[in-house]
Amino acid sequence: MAELTALESLIEMGFPRGRAEKALALTGNQGIEAAMDWLMEHEEDPDVDEPLETLPGHVLGRESTSSEQAGPEGSGSAAGENKPVLTKEERQEQTKRMLELVAQKQREREEREEREALDREKQRRRQGQELSAARQKLQEDEMRRAAEERRREKAEELAARQRVREKIERDKAERAKKYGGTVGSRPSLPATEPALVPSSPSQEPPTKREYDQCRIQVRLPDGTSLTQTFRAREQLAAVRLYVELHRGEEPGGDQDPVQLLSGFPRRAFSEADMERPLQELGLVPSAVLIVAKKCPS
């Protein structure tokens, strides 16, 4: 099929003349199918209808022939001699084939666009799944770190309590070792307790309630106070140790022992009293103690 026939076929199929000429020139005049592929691919280009800037008598993609250089008259005569004459039925058949070719190209283009859209949707879903998995992993990592932090804080709290208990036990052992000579005098202390029992035989002593715990409030020299619950059978030394650990000074430093006093009746507790239970000292179920610096002996 000659070039002119391809141009006419494209025009009959509905393409503008300028666009058809441009398609044939840019495809190197390789035939109507190549020109149609170019037209389908560049249909949406904003400059698709802009004319090509070529030299007179030249078509992009091939050298000008002697017949083309002869001018309009020579080209016209050559075209008239070389152009085949098509009957009406042949032109209709050719137009039909071209329309079928256009429809086929359009279907191929739609299928290609559909595949590309499907690929984009798959890519979008895959990226969404990856993002969701990354978020879930981040949440799991945060929950695991929070659980580890809670376990660490609990372990530190238990270790601190254990250190306090060990210090109390060491303090008890040191005091027992230091004041071991005066321990033997403790059996004589309960001899003063019968004075609290009514002497009248006609009156029965009231039934005393047994308490397992006692609440001790300790007033410090700076005006602040500490409140803690102790066991009724716990020794007074535990109260003093609690005060020494919480009165605002460094626990590891050398501190002078404090003197514990009762407000009413006024009483200064001795070192021997430190080994006596709170219940025996009359500090149950609650009592207020005053802290004073122990005067050097």
mmCIF file of C-alpha atoms in Angstrom:
data_model
loop_
_atom_site.group_PDB
_atom_site.id
_atom_site.type_symbol
_atom_site.label_atom_id
_atom_site.label_comp_id
_atom_site.label_asym_id
_atom_site.label_seq_id
_atom_site.Cartn_x
_atom_site.Cartn_y
_atom_site.Cartn_z
ATOM 1 C CA MET A 1 0.000 0.000 0.000
ATOM 2 C CA ALA A 2 1.459 3.381 -0.957
ATOM 3 C CA GLU A 3 2.016 6.210 1.514
ATOM 4 C CA LEU A 4 -0.818 8.283 0.071
ATOM 5 C CA THR A 5 -3.241 5.392 0.408
ATOM 6 C CA ALA A 6 -2.286 4.989 4.095
ATOM 7 C CA LEU A 7 -2.862 8.702 4.661
ATOM 8 C CA GLU A 8 -6.262 8.566 3.022
ATOM 9 C CA SER A 9 -7.186 5.488 5.031
ATOM 10 C CA LEU A 10 -6.335 7.221 8.280
ATOM 11 C CA ILE A 11 -8.375 10.248 7.261
ATOM 12 C CA GLU A 12 -11.367 8.060 6.345
ATOM 13 C CA MET A 13 -11.115 6.384 9.747
ATOM 14 C CA GLY A 14 -11.715 9.773 11.375
ATOM 15 C CA PHE A 15 -8.182 10.984 12.211
ATOM 16 C CA PRO A 16 -7.393 14.621 11.402
ATOM 17 C CA ARG A 17 -5.160 15.061 8.355
ATOM 18 C CA GLY A 18 -2.410 16.853 10.257
ATOM 19 C CA ARG A 19 -2.329 14.206 12.952
ATOM 20 C CA ALA A 20 -2.296 11.386 10.392
ATOM 21 C CA GLU A 21 0.576 12.987 8.449
ATOM 22 C CA LYS A 22 2.493 13.488 11.698
ATOM 23 C CA ALA A 23 1.992 9.846 12.700
ATOM 24 C CA LEU A 24 3.212 8.550 9.340
ATOM 25 C CA ALA A 25 6.234 10.838 9.385
ATOM 26 C CA LEU A 26 7.274 10.010 12.963
ATOM 27 C CA THR A 27 6.970 6.266 12.356
ATOM 28 C CA GLY A 28 9.227 6.472 9.287
ATOM 29 C CA ASN A 29 6.394 5.664 6.881
ATOM 30 C CA GLN A 30 6.442 2.031 7.996
ATOM 31 C CA GLY A 31 2.775 1.480 7.299
ATOM 32 C CA ILE A 32 -0.659 2.240 8.644
ATOM 33 C CA GLU A 33 -0.387 -0.141 11.613
ATOM 34 C CA ALA A 34 2.678 1.590 13.006
ATOM 35 C CA ALA A 35 1.003 4.980 12.457
ATOM 36 C CA MET A 36 -2.126 3.797 14.279
ATOM 37 C CA ASP A 37 -0.023 2.538 17.206
ATOM 38 C CA TRP A 38 1.556 5.985 17.463
ATOM 39 C CA LEU A 39 -1.833 7.704 17.268
ATOM 40 C CA MET A 40 -3.269 5.476 20.022
ATOM 41 C CA GLU A 41 -0.289 5.999 22.312
ATOM 42 C CA HIS A 42 -0.160 9.789 21.839
ATOM 43 C CA GLU A 43 -3.890 10.450 21.743
ATOM 44 C CA GLU A 44 -3.803 12.389 25.010
ATOM 45 C CA ASP A 45 -0.625 14.384 24.257
ATOM 46 C CA PRO A 46 -1.263 18.156 24.384
ATOM 47 C CA ASP A 47 0.940 18.755 21.314
ATOM 48 C CA VAL A 48 -0.395 15.889 19.209
ATOM 49 C CA ASP A 49 -1.953 18.279 16.679
ATOM 50 C CA GLU A 50 1.040 20.595 16.375
ATOM 51 C CA PRO A 51 2.581 20.390 12.878
ATOM 52 C CA LEU A 52 6.094 19.068 12.326
ATOM 53 C CA GLU A 53 8.793 21.540 11.247
ATOM 54 C CA THR A 54 10.344 19.849 8.216
ATOM 55 C CA LEU A 55 11.999 21.085 5.036
ATOM 56 C CA PRO A 56 9.739 21.555 2.028
ATOM 57 C CA GLY A 57 9.439 18.386 0.058
ATOM 58 C CA HIS A 58 10.750 16.155 2.908
ATOM 59 C CA VAL A 59 8.924 13.671 5.093
ATOM 60 C CA LEU A 60 10.522 12.731 8.396
ATOM 61 C CA GLY A 61 12.029 9.269 8.286
ATOM 62 C CA ARG A 62 13.026 8.992 4.596
ATOM 63 C CA GLU A 63 15.123 10.774 1.994
ATOM 64 C CA SER A 64 13.423 12.915 -0.645
ATOM 65 C CA THR A 65 13.312 11.289 -4.054
ATOM 66 C CA SER A 66 13.905 12.857 -7.428
ATOM 67 C CA SER A 67 10.179 12.866 -8.087
ATOM 68 C CA GLU A 68 9.582 14.768 -4.837
ATOM 69 C CA GLN A 69 12.326 17.301 -5.714
ATOM 70 C CA ALA A 70 10.681 17.955 -9.072
ATOM 71 C CA GLY A 71 8.027 20.070 -7.397
ATOM 72 C CA PRO A 72 4.258 19.911 -7.137
ATOM 73 C CA GLU A 73 3.763 19.128 -10.788
ATOM 74 C CA GLY A 74 6.223 16.237 -10.837
ATOM 75 C CA SER A 75 4.917 14.775 -7.601
ATOM 76 C CA GLY A 76 1.389 15.048 -8.767
ATOM 77 C CA SER A 77 2.100 13.256 -12.000
ATOM 78 C CA ALA A 78 4.084 10.549 -10.188
ATOM 79 C CA ALA A 79 1.322 10.084 -7.671
ATOM 80 C CA GLY A 80 -1.175 9.815 -10.460
ATOM 81 C CA GLU A 81 0.877 7.157 -12.172
ATOM 82 C CA ASN A 82 1.731 5.090 -9.019
ATOM 83 C CA LYS A 83 -1.486 5.417 -6.998
ATOM 84 C CA PRO A 84 -3.755 2.369 -7.491
ATOM 85 C CA VAL A 85 -7.361 3.100 -8.297
ATOM 86 C CA LEU A 86 -9.674 1.481 -5.729
ATOM 87 C CA THR A 87 -13.291 0.655 -6.401
ATOM 88 C CA LYS A 88 -16.013 1.602 -3.966
ATOM 89 C CA GLU A 89 -16.239 -1.956 -2.640
ATOM 90 C CA GLU A 90 -12.466 -2.111 -2.145
ATOM 91 C CA ARG A 91 -12.425 1.204 -0.314
ATOM 92 C CA GLN A 92 -15.271 0.007 1.947
ATOM 93 C CA GLU A 93 -13.467 -3.271 2.615
ATOM 94 C CA GLN A 94 -10.250 -1.398 3.386
ATOM 95 C CA THR A 95 -12.097 0.972 5.712
ATOM 96 C CA LYS A 96 -13.721 -2.001 7.447
ATOM 97 C CA ARG A 97 -10.333 -3.642 8.009
ATOM 98 C CA MET A 98 -8.940 -0.394 9.359
ATOM 99 C CA LEU A 99 -11.863 0.037 11.752
ATOM 100 C CA GLU A 100 -11.391 -3.537 12.964
ATOM 101 C CA LEU A 101 -7.729 -2.795 13.470
ATOM 102 C CA VAL A 102 -8.587 0.344 15.434
ATOM 103 C CA ALA A 103 -11.049 -1.628 17.592
ATOM 104 C CA GLN A 104 -8.416 -4.285 18.203
ATOM 105 C CA LYS A 105 -5.858 -1.662 19.206
ATOM 106 C CA GLN A 106 -8.424 -0.054 21.468
ATOM 107 C CA ARG A 107 -9.172 -3.407 23.144
ATOM 108 C CA GLU A 108 -5.464 -4.076 23.596
ATOM 109 C CA ARG A 109 -5.033 -0.650 25.122
ATOM 110 C CA GLU A 110 -7.965 -1.166 27.503
ATOM 111 C CA GLU A 111 -6.648 -4.594 28.522
ATOM 112 C CA ARG A 112 -3.201 -3.128 29.139
ATOM 113 C CA GLU A 113 -4.655 -0.314 31.234
ATOM 114 C CA GLU A 114 -6.779 -2.839 33.159
ATOM 115 C CA ARG A 115 -3.699 -4.964 33.905
ATOM 116 C CA GLU A 116 -1.767 -1.903 35.010
ATOM 117 C CA ALA A 117 -4.645 -0.832 37.278
ATOM 118 C CA LEU A 118 -4.791 -4.360 38.746
ATOM 119 C CA ASP A 119 -1.040 -4.304 39.359
ATOM 120 C CA ARG A 120 -1.330 -0.914 41.085
ATOM 121 C CA GLU A 121 -4.140 -2.213 43.291
ATOM 122 C CA LYS A 122 -2.077 -5.280 44.243
ATOM 123 C CA GLN A 123 0.858 -3.022 45.047
ATOM 124 C CA ARG A 124 -1.355 -0.792 47.181
ATOM 125 C CA ARG A 125 -2.762 -3.741 49.113
ATOM 126 C CA ARG A 126 0.688 -5.224 49.630
ATOM 127 C CA GLN A 127 1.987 -1.901 50.968
ATOM 128 C CA GLY A 128 -1.059 -1.643 53.261
ATOM 129 C CA GLN A 129 -0.421 -5.130 54.643
ATOM 130 C CA GLU A 130 3.242 -4.337 55.213
ATOM 131 C CA LEU A 131 2.320 -1.097 56.996
ATOM 132 C CA SER A 132 -0.235 -2.900 59.178
ATOM 133 C CA ALA A 133 2.313 -5.592 60.071
ATOM 134 C CA ALA A 134 4.884 -2.928 60.961
ATOM 135 C CA ARG A 135 2.374 -1.132 63.226
ATOM 136 C CA GLN A 136 1.430 -4.395 64.951
ATOM 137 C CA LYS A 137 5.092 -5.242 65.522
ATOM 138 C CA LEU A 138 5.689 -1.761 66.966
ATOM 139 C CA GLN A 139 2.760 -2.172 69.370
ATOM 140 C CA GLU A 140 3.999 -5.610 70.441
ATOM 141 C CA ASP A 141 7.483 -4.201 71.060
ATOM 142 C CA GLU A 142 6.046 -1.361 73.169
ATOM 143 C CA MET A 143 3.923 -3.795 75.211
ATOM 144 C CA ARG A 144 6.930 -6.048 75.755
ATOM 145 C CA ARG A 145 9.086 -3.129 76.875
ATOM 146 C CA ALA A 146 6.341 -1.948 79.250
ATOM 147 C CA ALA A 147 6.037 -5.436 80.759
ATOM 148 C CA GLU A 148 9.805 -5.662 81.201
ATOM 149 C CA GLU A 149 9.828 -2.234 82.856
ATOM 150 C CA ARG A 150 7.085 -3.288 85.286
ATOM 151 C CA ARG A 151 8.967 -6.500 86.143
ATOM 152 C CA ARG A 152 12.171 -4.542 86.698
ATOM 153 C CA GLU A 153 10.443 -1.998 88.969
ATOM 154 C CA LYS A 154 8.819 -4.816 90.967
ATOM 155 C CA ALA A 155 12.168 -6.592 91.344
ATOM 156 C CA GLU A 156 13.808 -3.364 92.502
ATOM 157 C CA GLU A 157 11.020 -2.792 95.029
ATOM 158 C CA LEU A 158 11.356 -6.311 96.403
ATOM 159 C CA ALA A 159 15.127 -5.921 96.599
ATOM 160 C CA ALA A 160 14.738 -2.620 98.484
ATOM 161 C CA ARG A 161 12.348 -4.233 100.973
ATOM 162 C CA GLN A 162 14.745 -7.122 101.438
ATOM 163 C CA ARG A 163 17.588 -4.688 102.128
ATOM 164 C CA VAL A 164 15.496 -2.919 104.766
ATOM 165 C CA ARG A 165 14.626 -6.211 106.444
ATOM 166 C CA GLU A 166 18.256 -7.289 106.393
ATOM 167 C CA LYS A 167 19.333 -3.983 107.896
ATOM 168 C CA ILE A 168 16.741 -4.351 110.645
ATOM 169 C CA GLU A 169 17.979 -7.850 111.407
ATOM 170 C CA ARG A 170 21.605 -6.698 111.444
ATOM 171 C CA ASP A 171 20.704 -3.813 113.713
ATOM 172 C CA LYS A 172 18.918 -6.178 116.076
ATOM 173 C CA ALA A 173 21.885 -8.509 116.122
ATOM 174 C CA GLU A 174 24.336 -5.655 116.732
ATOM 175 C CA ARG A 175 22.229 -4.206 119.546
ATOM 176 C CA ALA A 176 21.771 -7.631 121.121
ATOM 177 C CA LYS A 177 25.516 -8.149 120.967
ATOM 178 C CA LYS A 178 26.274 -4.650 122.258
ATOM 179 C CA TYR A 179 23.763 -4.657 125.105
ATOM 180 C CA GLY A 180 23.821 -8.351 125.846
ATOM 181 C CA GLY A 181 24.911 -7.716 129.446
ATOM 182 C CA THR A 182 21.700 -5.900 130.319
ATOM 183 C CA VAL A 183 19.380 -8.473 128.813
ATOM 184 C CA GLY A 184 19.363 -10.487 132.023
ATOM 185 C CA SER A 185 17.759 -7.620 133.868
ATOM 186 C CA ARG A 186 14.652 -7.734 131.709
ATOM 187 C CA PRO A 187 12.812 -10.385 133.811
ATOM 188 C CA SER A 188 12.706 -7.880 136.689
ATOM 189 C CA LEU A 189 10.795 -5.311 134.599
ATOM 190 C CA PRO A 190 7.398 -7.019 134.642
ATOM 191 C CA ALA A 191 7.455 -6.719 138.484
ATOM 192 C CA THR A 192 6.201 -3.145 138.120
ATOM 193 C CA GLU A 193 3.191 -4.178 136.071
ATOM 194 C CA PRO A 194 1.045 -5.507 138.985
ATOM 195 C CA ALA A 195 0.682 -1.895 140.156
ATOM 196 C CA LEU A 196 -1.563 -1.322 137.142
ATOM 197 C CA VAL A 197 -3.983 -4.060 138.258
ATOM 198 C CA PRO A 198 -6.782 -2.809 140.562
ATOM 199 C CA SER A 199 -6.155 -3.844 144.190
ATOM 200 C CA SER A 200 -9.803 -4.262 145.019
ATOM 201 C CA PRO A 201 -10.687 -7.961 144.959
ATOM 202 C CA SER A 202 -14.363 -7.146 144.463
ATOM 203 C CA GLN A 203 -13.769 -5.656 141.030
ATOM 204 C CA GLU A 204 -12.785 -7.901 138.147
ATOM 205 C CA PRO A 205 -10.270 -6.439 135.707
ATOM 206 C CA PRO A 206 -11.844 -5.453 132.419
ATOM 207 C CA THR A 207 -11.216 -7.753 129.536
ATOM 208 C CA LYS A 208 -8.447 -6.380 127.375
ATOM 209 C CA ARG A 209 -8.702 -6.556 123.646
ATOM 210 C CA GLU A 210 -5.793 -8.158 121.873
ATOM 211 C CA TYR A 211 -4.334 -6.154 119.025
ATOM 212 C CA ASP A 212 -2.077 -7.569 116.326
ATOM 213 C CA GLN A 213 -0.909 -4.222 114.995
ATOM 214 C CA CYS A 214 -0.274 -0.746 116.265
ATOM 215 C CA ARG A 215 -0.112 2.608 114.523
ATOM 216 C CA ILE A 216 2.846 4.759 115.531
ATOM 217 C CA GLN A 217 3.117 8.470 114.707
ATOM 218 C CA VAL A 218 6.616 9.905 115.148
ATOM 219 C CA ARG A 219 7.179 13.660 115.408
ATOM 220 C CA LEU A 220 10.571 14.789 114.126
ATOM 221 C CA PRO A 221 12.584 17.758 115.455
ATOM 222 C CA ASP A 222 11.919 19.778 112.262
ATOM 223 C CA GLY A 223 8.150 19.675 112.839
ATOM 224 C CA THR A 224 7.328 16.957 110.322
ATOM 225 C CA SER A 225 5.960 13.576 111.284
ATOM 226 C CA LEU A 226 6.145 9.960 110.135
ATOM 227 C CA THR A 227 3.334 7.434 110.447
ATOM 228 C CA GLN A 228 3.780 3.686 110.117
ATOM 229 C CA THR A 229 1.973 0.515 111.187
ATOM 230 C CA PHE A 230 3.988 -2.114 113.076
ATOM 231 C CA ARG A 231 3.175 -5.507 114.534
ATOM 232 C CA ALA A 232 2.194 -5.472 118.183
ATOM 233 C CA ARG A 233 4.929 -7.955 119.076
ATOM 234 C CA GLU A 234 7.602 -6.068 117.157
ATOM 235 C CA GLN A 235 10.372 -4.482 119.218
ATOM 236 C CA LEU A 236 10.712 -0.751 119.747
ATOM 237 C CA ALA A 237 14.082 -0.962 117.970
ATOM 238 C CA ALA A 238 12.185 -1.444 114.694
ATOM 239 C CA VAL A 239 10.489 1.936 115.199
ATOM 240 C CA ARG A 240 13.807 3.617 115.868
ATOM 241 C CA LEU A 241 15.366 2.024 112.800
ATOM 242 C CA TYR A 242 12.421 3.161 110.680
ATOM 243 C CA VAL A 243 12.918 6.716 111.925
ATOM 244 C CA GLU A 244 16.648 6.624 111.192
ATOM 245 C CA LEU A 245 15.980 5.430 107.647
ATOM 246 C CA HIS A 246 13.297 8.009 106.868
ATOM 247 C CA ARG A 247 14.281 11.186 108.697
ATOM 248 C CA GLY A 248 15.856 12.745 105.594
ATOM 249 C CA GLU A 249 19.527 11.878 106.158
ATOM 250 C CA GLU A 250 21.684 9.499 104.144
ATOM 251 C CA PRO A 251 21.014 5.907 105.278
ATOM 252 C CA GLY A 252 24.615 4.874 104.694
ATOM 253 C CA GLY A 253 26.170 7.701 106.720
ATOM 254 C CA ASP A 254 27.208 7.504 110.341
ATOM 255 C CA GLN A 255 24.271 8.762 112.384
ATOM 256 C CA ASP A 256 23.882 9.204 116.084
ATOM 257 C CA PRO A 257 21.063 7.099 117.477
ATOM 258 C CA VAL A 258 17.891 9.002 118.211
ATOM 259 C CA GLN A 259 16.085 9.204 121.529
ATOM 260 C CA LEU A 260 12.416 8.234 121.548
ATOM 261 C CA LEU A 261 10.066 9.905 124.014
ATOM 262 C CA SER A 262 6.407 9.416 124.730
ATOM 263 C CA GLY A 263 4.257 12.513 124.949
ATOM 264 C CA PHE A 264 1.852 11.538 127.727
ATOM 265 C CA PRO A 265 2.814 10.341 130.184
ATOM 266 C CA ARG A 266 6.257 11.811 129.616
ATOM 267 C CA ARG A 267 8.746 8.989 129.302
ATOM 268 C CA ALA A 268 12.181 8.495 127.744
ATOM 269 C CA PHE A 269 12.754 5.007 126.415
ATOM 270 C CA SER A 270 16.074 3.406 127.331
ATOM 271 C CA GLU A 271 18.218 0.981 125.390
ATOM 272 C CA ALA A 272 16.694 -1.859 127.364
ATOM 273 C CA ASP A 273 13.249 -0.714 126.192
ATOM 274 C CA MET A 274 14.388 -1.047 122.599
ATOM 275 C CA GLU A 275 14.365 -4.832 122.988
ATOM 276 C CA ARG A 276 10.840 -4.907 124.404
ATOM 277 C CA PRO A 277 7.749 -5.414 122.225
ATOM 278 C CA LEU A 278 5.455 -2.483 121.504
ATOM 279 C CA GLN A 279 2.565 -4.269 123.167
ATOM 280 C CA GLU A 280 4.536 -4.596 126.386
ATOM 281 C CA LEU A 281 5.465 -0.905 126.353
ATOM 282 C CA GLY A 282 1.798 0.145 126.182
ATOM 283 C CA LEU A 283 2.025 1.546 122.634
ATOM 284 C CA VAL A 284 -0.850 -0.577 121.290
ATOM 285 C CA PRO A 285 -3.133 0.086 119.434
ATOM 286 C CA SER A 286 -1.704 3.566 118.669
ATOM 287 C CA ALA A 287 0.794 5.987 120.113
ATOM 288 C CA VAL A 288 2.593 9.249 119.424
ATOM 289 C CA LEU A 289 6.364 9.339 119.918
ATOM 290 C CA ILE A 290 8.731 12.291 119.883
ATOM 291 C CA VAL A 291 12.240 12.151 118.429
ATOM 292 C CA ALA A 292 15.110 13.870 120.218
ATOM 293 C CA LYS A 293 18.832 13.620 119.651
ATOM 294 C CA LYS A 294 20.393 11.289 122.170
ATOM 295 C CA CYS A 295 22.656 13.107 124.591
ATOM 296 C CA PRO A 296 26.145 11.580 124.776
ATOM 297 C CA SER A 297 26.683 9.626 127.974
#
